[in-house]
PDB file of C-alpha atoms in Angstrom:
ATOM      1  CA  UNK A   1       0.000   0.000   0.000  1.00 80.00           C
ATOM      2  CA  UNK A   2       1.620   3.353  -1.103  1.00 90.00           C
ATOM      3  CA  UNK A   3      -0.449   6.765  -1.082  1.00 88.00           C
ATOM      4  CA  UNK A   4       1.133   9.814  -2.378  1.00 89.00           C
ATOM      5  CA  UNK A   5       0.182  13.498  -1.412  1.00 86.00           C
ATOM      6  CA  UNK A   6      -1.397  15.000  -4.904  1.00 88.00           C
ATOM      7  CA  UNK A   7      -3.580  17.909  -3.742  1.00 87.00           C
ATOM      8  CA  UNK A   8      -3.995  19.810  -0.601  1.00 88.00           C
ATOM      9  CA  UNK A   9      -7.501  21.423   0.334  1.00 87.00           C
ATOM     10  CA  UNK A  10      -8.859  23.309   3.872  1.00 85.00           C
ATOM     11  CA  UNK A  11     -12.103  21.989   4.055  1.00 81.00           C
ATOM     12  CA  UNK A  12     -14.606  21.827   6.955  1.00 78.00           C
ATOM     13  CA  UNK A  13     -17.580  19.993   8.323  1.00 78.00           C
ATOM     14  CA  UNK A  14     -20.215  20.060  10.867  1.00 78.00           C
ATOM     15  CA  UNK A  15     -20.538  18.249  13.636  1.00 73.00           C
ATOM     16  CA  UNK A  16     -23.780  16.545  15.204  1.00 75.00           C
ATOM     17  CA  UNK A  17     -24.155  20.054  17.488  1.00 77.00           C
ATOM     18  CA  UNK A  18     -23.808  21.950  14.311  1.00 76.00           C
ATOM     19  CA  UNK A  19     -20.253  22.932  15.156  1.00 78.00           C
ATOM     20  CA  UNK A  20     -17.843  23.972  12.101  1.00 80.00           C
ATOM     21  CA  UNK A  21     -14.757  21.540  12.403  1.00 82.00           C
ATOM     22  CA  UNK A  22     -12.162  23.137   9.807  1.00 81.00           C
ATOM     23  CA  UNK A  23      -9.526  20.562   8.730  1.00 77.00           C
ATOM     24  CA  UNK A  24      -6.341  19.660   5.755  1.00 83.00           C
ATOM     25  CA  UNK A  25      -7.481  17.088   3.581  1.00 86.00           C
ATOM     26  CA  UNK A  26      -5.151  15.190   1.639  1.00 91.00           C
ATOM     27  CA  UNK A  27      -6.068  13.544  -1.234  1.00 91.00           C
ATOM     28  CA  UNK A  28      -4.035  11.245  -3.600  1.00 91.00           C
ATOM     29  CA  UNK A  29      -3.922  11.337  -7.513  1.00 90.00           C
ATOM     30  CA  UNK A  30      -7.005   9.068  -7.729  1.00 91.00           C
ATOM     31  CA  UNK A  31      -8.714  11.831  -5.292  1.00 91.00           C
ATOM     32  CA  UNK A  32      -8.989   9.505  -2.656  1.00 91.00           C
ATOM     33  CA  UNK A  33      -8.367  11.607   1.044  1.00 91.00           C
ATOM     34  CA  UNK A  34      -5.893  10.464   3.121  1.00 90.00           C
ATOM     35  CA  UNK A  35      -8.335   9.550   6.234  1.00 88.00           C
ATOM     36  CA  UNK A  36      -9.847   6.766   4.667  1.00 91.00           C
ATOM     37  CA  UNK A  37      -6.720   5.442   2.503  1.00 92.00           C
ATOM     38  CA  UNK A  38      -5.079   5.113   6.320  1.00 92.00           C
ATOM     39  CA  UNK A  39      -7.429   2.481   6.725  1.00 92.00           C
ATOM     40  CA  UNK A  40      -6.069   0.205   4.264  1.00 93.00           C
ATOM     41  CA  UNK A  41      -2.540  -0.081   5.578  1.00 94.00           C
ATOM     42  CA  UNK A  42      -1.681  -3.741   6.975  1.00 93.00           C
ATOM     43  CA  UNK A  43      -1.895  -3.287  10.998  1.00 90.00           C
ATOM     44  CA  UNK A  44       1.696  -4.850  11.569  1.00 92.00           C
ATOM     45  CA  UNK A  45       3.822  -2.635   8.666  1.00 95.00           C
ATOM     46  CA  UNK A  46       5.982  -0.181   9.614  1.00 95.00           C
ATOM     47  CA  UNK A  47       4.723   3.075   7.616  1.00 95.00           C
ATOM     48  CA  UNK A  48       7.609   5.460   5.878  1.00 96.00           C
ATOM     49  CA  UNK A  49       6.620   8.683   5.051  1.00 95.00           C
ATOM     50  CA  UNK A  50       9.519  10.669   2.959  1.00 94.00           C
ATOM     51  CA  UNK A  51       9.273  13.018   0.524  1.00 93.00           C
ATOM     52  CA  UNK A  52       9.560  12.123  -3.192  1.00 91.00           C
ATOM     53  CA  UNK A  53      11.916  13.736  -4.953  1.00 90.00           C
ATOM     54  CA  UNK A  54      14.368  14.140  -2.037  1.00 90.00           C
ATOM     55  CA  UNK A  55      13.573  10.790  -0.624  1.00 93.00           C
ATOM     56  CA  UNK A  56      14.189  11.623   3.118  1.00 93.00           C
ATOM     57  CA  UNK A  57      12.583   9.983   5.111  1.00 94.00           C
ATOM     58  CA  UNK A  58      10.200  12.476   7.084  1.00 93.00           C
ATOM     59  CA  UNK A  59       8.522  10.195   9.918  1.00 93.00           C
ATOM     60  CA  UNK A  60       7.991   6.443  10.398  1.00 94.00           C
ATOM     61  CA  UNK A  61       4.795   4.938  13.050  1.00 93.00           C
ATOM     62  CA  UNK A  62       3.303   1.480  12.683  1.00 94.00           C
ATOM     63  CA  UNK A  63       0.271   3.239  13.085  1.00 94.00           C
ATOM     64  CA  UNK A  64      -0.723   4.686   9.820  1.00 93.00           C
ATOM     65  CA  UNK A  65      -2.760   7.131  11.397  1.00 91.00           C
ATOM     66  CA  UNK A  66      -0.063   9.369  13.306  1.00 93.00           C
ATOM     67  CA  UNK A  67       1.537  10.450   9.906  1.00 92.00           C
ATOM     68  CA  UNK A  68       0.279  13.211   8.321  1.00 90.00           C
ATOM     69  CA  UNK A  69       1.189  13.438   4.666  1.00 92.00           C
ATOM     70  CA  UNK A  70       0.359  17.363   4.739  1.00 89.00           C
ATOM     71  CA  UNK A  71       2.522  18.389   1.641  1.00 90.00           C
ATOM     72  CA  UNK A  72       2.363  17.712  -1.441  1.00 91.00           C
ATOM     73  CA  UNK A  73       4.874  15.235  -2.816  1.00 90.00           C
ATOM     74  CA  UNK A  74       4.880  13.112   0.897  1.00 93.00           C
ATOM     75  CA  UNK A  75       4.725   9.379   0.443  1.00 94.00           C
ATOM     76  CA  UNK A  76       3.485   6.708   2.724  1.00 95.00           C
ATOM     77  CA  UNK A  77       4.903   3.336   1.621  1.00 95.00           C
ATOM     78  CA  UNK A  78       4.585   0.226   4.265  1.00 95.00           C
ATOM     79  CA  UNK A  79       7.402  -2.295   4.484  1.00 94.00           C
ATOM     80  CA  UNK A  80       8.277  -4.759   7.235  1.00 93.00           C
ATOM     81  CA  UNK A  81      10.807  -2.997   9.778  1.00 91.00           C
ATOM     82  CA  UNK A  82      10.897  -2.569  13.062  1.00 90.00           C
ATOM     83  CA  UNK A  83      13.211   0.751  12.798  1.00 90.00           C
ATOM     84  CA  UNK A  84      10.719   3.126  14.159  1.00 89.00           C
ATOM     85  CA  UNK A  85      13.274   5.536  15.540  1.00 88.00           C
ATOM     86  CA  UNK A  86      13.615   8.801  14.016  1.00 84.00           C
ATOM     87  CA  UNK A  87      17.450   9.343  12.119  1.00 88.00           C
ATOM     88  CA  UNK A  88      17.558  12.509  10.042  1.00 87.00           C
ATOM     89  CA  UNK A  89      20.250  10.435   8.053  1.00 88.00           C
ATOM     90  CA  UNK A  90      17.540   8.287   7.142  1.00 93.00           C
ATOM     91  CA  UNK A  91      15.839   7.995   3.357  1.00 94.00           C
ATOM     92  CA  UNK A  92      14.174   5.428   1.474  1.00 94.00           C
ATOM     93  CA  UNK A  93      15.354   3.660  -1.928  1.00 92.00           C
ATOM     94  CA  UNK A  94      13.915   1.244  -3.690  1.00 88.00           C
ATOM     95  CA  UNK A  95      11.845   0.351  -1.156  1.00 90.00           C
ATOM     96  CA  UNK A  96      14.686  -0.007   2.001  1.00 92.00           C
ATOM     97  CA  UNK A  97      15.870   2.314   4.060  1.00 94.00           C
ATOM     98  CA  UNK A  98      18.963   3.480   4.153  1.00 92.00           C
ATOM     99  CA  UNK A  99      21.238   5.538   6.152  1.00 91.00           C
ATOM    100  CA  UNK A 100      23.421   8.016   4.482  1.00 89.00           C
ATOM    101  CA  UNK A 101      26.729   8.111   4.963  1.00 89.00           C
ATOM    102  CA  UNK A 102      28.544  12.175   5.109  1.00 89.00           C
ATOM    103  CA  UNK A 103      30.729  11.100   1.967  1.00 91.00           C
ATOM    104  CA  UNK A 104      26.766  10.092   0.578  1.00 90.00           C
ATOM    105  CA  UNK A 105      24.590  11.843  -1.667  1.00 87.00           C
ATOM    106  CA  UNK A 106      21.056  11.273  -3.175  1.00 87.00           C
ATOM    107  CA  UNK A 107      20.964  11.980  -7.147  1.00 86.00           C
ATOM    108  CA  UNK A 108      18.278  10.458  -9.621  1.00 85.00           C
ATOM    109  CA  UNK A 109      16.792   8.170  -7.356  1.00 85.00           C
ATOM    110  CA  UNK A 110      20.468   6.496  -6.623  1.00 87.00           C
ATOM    111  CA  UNK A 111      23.265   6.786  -4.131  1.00 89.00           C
ATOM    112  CA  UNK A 112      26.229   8.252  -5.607  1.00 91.00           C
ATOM    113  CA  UNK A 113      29.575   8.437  -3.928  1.00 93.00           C
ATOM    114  CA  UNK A 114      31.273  12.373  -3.118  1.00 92.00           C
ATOM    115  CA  UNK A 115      35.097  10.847  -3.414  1.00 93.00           C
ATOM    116  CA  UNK A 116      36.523  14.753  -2.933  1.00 93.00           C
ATOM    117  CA  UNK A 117      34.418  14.962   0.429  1.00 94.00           C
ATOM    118  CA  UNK A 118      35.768  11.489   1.529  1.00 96.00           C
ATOM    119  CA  UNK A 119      39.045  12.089   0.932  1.00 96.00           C
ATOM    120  CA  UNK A 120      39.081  15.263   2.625  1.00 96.00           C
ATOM    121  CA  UNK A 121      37.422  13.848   5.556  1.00 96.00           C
ATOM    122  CA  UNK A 122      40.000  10.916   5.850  1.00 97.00           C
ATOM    123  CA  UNK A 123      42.839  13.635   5.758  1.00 98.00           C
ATOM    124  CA  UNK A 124      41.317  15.601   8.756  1.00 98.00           C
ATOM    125  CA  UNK A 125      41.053  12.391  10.477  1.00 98.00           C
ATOM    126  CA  UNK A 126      45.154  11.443   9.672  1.00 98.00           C
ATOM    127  CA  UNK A 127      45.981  15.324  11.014  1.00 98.00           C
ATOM    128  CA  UNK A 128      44.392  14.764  14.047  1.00 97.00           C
ATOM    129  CA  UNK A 129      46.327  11.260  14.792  1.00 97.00           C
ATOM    130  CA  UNK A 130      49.314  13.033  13.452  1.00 96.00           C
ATOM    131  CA  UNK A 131      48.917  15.192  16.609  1.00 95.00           C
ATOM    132  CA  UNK A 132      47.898  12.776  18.573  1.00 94.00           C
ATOM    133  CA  UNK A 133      51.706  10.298  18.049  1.00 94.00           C
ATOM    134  CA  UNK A 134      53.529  13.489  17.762  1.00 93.00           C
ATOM    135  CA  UNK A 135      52.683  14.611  21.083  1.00 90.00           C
ATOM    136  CA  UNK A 136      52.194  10.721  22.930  1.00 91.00           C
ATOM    137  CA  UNK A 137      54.394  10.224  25.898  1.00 92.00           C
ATOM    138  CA  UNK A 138      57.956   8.258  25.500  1.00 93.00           C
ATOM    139  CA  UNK A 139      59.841   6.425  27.837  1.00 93.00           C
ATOM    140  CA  UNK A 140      63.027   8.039  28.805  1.00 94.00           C
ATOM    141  CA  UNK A 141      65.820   6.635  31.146  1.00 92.00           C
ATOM    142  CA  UNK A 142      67.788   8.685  33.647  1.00 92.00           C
ATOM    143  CA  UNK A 143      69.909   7.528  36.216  1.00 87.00           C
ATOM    144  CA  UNK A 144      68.411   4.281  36.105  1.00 90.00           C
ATOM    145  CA  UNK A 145      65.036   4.871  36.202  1.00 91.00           C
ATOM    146  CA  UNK A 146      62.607   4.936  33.262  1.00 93.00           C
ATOM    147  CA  UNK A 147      59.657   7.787  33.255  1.00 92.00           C
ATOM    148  CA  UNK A 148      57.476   9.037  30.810  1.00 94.00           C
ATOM    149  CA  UNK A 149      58.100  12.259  28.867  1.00 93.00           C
ATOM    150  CA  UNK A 150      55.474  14.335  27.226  1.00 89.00           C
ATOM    151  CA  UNK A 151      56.448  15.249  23.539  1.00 89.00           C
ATOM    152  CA  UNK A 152      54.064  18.546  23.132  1.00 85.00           C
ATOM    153  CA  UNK A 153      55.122  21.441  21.618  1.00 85.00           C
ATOM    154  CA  UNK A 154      55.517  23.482  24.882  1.00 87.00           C
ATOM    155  CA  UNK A 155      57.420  20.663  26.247  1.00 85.00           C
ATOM    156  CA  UNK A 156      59.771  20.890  23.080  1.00 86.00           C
ATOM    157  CA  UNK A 157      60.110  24.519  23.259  1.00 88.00           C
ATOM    158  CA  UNK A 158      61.102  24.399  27.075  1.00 87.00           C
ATOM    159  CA  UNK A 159      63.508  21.838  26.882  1.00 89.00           C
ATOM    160  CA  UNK A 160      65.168  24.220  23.806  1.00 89.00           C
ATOM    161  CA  UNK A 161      65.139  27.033  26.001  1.00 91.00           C
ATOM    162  CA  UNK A 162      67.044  25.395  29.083  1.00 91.00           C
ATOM    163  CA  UNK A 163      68.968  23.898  26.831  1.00 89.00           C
ATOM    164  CA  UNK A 164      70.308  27.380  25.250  1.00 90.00           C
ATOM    165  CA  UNK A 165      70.670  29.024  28.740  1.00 90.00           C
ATOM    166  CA  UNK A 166      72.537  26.420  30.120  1.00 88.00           C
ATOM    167  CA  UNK A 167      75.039  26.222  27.122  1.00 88.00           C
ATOM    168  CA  UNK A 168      75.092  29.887  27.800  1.00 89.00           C
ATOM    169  CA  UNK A 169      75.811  29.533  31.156  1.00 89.00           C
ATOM    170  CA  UNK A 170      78.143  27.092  30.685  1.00 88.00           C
ATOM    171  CA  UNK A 171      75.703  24.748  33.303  1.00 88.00           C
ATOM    172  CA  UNK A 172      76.151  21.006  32.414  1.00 88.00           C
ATOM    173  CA  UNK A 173      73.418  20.123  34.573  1.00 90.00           C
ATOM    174  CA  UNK A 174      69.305  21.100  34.892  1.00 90.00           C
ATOM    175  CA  UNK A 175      67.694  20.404  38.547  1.00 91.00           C
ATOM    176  CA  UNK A 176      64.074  18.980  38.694  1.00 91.00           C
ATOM    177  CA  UNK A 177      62.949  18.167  35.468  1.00 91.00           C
ATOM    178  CA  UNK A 178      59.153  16.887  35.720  1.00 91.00           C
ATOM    179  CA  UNK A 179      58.525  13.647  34.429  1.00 92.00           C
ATOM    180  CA  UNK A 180      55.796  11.210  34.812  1.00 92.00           C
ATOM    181  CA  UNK A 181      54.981   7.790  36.087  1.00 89.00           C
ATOM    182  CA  UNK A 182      52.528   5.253  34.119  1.00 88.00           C
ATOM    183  CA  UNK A 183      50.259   5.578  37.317  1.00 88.00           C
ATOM    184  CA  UNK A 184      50.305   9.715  36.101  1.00 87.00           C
ATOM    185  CA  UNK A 185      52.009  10.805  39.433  1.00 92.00           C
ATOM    186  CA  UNK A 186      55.087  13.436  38.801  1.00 92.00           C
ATOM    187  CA  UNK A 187      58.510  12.780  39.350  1.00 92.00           C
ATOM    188  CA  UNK A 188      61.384  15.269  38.867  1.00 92.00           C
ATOM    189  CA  UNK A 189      64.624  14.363  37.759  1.00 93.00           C
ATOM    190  CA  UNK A 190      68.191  16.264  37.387  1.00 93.00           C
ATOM    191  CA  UNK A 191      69.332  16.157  33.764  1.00 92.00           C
ATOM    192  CA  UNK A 192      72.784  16.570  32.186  1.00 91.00           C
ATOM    193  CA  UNK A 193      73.078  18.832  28.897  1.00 91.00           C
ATOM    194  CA  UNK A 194      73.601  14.686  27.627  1.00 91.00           C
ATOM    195  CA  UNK A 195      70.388  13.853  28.826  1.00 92.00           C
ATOM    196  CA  UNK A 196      68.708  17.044  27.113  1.00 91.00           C
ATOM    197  CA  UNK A 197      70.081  16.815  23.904  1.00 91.00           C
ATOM    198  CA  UNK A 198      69.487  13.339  23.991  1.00 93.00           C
ATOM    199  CA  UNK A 199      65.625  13.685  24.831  1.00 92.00           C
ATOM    200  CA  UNK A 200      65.337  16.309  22.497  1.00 91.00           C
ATOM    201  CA  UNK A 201      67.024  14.233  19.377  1.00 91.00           C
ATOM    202  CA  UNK A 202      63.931  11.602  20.619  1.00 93.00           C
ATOM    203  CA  UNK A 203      61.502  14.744  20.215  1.00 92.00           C
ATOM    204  CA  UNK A 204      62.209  15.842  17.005  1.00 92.00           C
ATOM    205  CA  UNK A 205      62.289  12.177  15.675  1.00 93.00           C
ATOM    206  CA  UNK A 206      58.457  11.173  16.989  1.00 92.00           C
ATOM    207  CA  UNK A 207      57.642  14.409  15.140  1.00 93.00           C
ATOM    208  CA  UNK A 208      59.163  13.584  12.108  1.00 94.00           C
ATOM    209  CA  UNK A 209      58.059   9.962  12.328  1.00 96.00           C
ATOM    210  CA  UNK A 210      53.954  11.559  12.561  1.00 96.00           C
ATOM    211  CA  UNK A 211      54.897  13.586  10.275  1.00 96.00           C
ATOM    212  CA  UNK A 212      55.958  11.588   7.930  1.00 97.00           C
ATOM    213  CA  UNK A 213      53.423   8.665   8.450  1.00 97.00           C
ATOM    214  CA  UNK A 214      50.817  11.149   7.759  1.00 97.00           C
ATOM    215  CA  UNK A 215      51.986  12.613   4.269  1.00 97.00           C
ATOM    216  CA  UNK A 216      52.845   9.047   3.285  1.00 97.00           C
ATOM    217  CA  UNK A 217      48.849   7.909   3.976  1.00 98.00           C
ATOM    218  CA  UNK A 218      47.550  11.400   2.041  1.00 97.00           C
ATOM    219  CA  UNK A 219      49.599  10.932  -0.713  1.00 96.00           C
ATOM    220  CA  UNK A 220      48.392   7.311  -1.238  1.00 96.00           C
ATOM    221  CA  UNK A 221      44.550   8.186  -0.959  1.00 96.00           C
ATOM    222  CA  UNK A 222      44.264   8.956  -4.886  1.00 93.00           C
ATOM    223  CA  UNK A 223      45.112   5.632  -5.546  1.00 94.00           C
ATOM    224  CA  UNK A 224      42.138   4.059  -4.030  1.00 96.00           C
ATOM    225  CA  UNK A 225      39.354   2.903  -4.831  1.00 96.00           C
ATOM    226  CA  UNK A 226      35.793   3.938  -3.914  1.00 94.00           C
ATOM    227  CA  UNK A 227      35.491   0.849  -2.235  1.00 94.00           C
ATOM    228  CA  UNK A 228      38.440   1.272  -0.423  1.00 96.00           C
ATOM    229  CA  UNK A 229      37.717   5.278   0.841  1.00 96.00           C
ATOM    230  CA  UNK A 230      34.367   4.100   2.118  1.00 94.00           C
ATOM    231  CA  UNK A 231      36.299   1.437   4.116  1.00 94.00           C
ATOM    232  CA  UNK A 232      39.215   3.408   5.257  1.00 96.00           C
ATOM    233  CA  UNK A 233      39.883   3.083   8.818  1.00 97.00           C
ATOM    234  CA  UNK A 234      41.949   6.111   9.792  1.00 97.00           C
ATOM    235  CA  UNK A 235      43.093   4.828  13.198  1.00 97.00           C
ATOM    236  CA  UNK A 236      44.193   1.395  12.014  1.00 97.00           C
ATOM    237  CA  UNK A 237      46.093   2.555   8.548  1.00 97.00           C
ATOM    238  CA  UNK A 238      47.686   4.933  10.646  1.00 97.00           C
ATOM    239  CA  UNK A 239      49.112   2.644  13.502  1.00 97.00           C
ATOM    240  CA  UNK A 240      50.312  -0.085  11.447  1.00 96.00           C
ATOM    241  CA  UNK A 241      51.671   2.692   8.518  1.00 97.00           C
ATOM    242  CA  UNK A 242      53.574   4.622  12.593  1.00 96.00           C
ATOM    243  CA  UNK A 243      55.536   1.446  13.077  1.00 93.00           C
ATOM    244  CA  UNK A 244      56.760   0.435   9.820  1.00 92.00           C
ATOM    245  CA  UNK A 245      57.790   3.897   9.464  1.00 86.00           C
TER     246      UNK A 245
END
């Protein structure tokens, strides 16, 4: 059972009291209104409305008789589902719905794939992993002990700065340096101008290596297929793409 919106009137009627009850009646191509065409939907269907040239899916009820196909163009098709939640996402081809993906578009009836939009997409996704490696923690040893050290840019630009005064201060050691523990507590440290250079040689190469990982993965996205952009799984090409590097 499908009915399609074809006209639109304001009509009224009277009530048994003699009342004036004004209401939308919606009547089909065959003229048939909307109130009694309900009637003929199967009781156990879930009923799509969507609208037909977009094909968006506009409400859904198993009861035919809370949509209200009040525009013209609205279509009530029945099929059996049991998705009765709402999803903006949501339209309805060739009789199924379907759930658009961003990188998605509707045109003559069929999906078609946006490849520039996916590709862009993927590459915002590899920049913000590239940031994510680049500034990940890394074990360093002093003295003995192991901690974690924090590879952000402030933490680069600070351990260049004590680096340059104590070169110019002709210091060969730097008191309390905070590290980390893997249980996140702080530990501080006394570093020689070995230890610094050394740490931040260990910087600069976990930037390059993000770096580096990511402009390999961007560069590569051309050559894939459609197939292969809709199944791209940023996080995973990424890691595995980080330690081959």
């Amino acid at each position: 059972m499908i009915f399609k919106t074809n006209e639109i009137k304001k009509e009224s009627t009277t009530d048994d009291l003699g009342n004036t009850i004004n209401y939308v009646g919606m009547y089909n191509e065959k003229g048939n209104i909307w109130y009694e065409e309900l009637k003929k939907f199967k009781k156990d269907t879930l009923k799509v409305m969507y609208n037909k040239d977009t094909l968006q899916v506009v409400s859904k009820s198993k009861d035919a008789s809370f949509l209200a196909p009040t525009a013209v163009g609205d279509v009530i098709e029945e099929i059996e589902s049991e998705d009765v939640a709402i999803n903006p996402s949501q339209y309805f081809i060739g009789g199924k719905l379907v759930e658009l993906q961003p990188y998605e578009a509707i045109k003559n009836g069929k999906i078609v794939f946006n490849k520039e939009f996916r590709i862009d997409e993927i590459k915002k996704e590899l920049y913000e992993l590239r940031l994510e490696y680049d500034a990940a923690p890394f074990e360093f040893e002093v003295g003995g002990k192991k901690y974690l050290q924090n590879n952000r840019s402030i933490d680069q630009s600070n351990l260049t700065r004590i680096v340059v005064m104590c070169q110019a201060m002709k210091k060969t050691e730097f008191e309390n340096w905070k590290f980390y523990t893997k249980d996140g507590s702080e530990k501080y440290a006394n570093l020689t101008l070995q230890d610094m250079m050394k740490m931040a040689n260990i910087m600069q190469e976990h930037t390059t290596k993000a770096m580096a990982t990511e402009t390999l993965l961007t560069h590569n996205l051309e050559n894939l297929t459609d197939e292969e952009l809709k199944e791209y799984n940023s996080k995973d090409r990424y890691e595995k793409a980080y330690k081959n590097m």
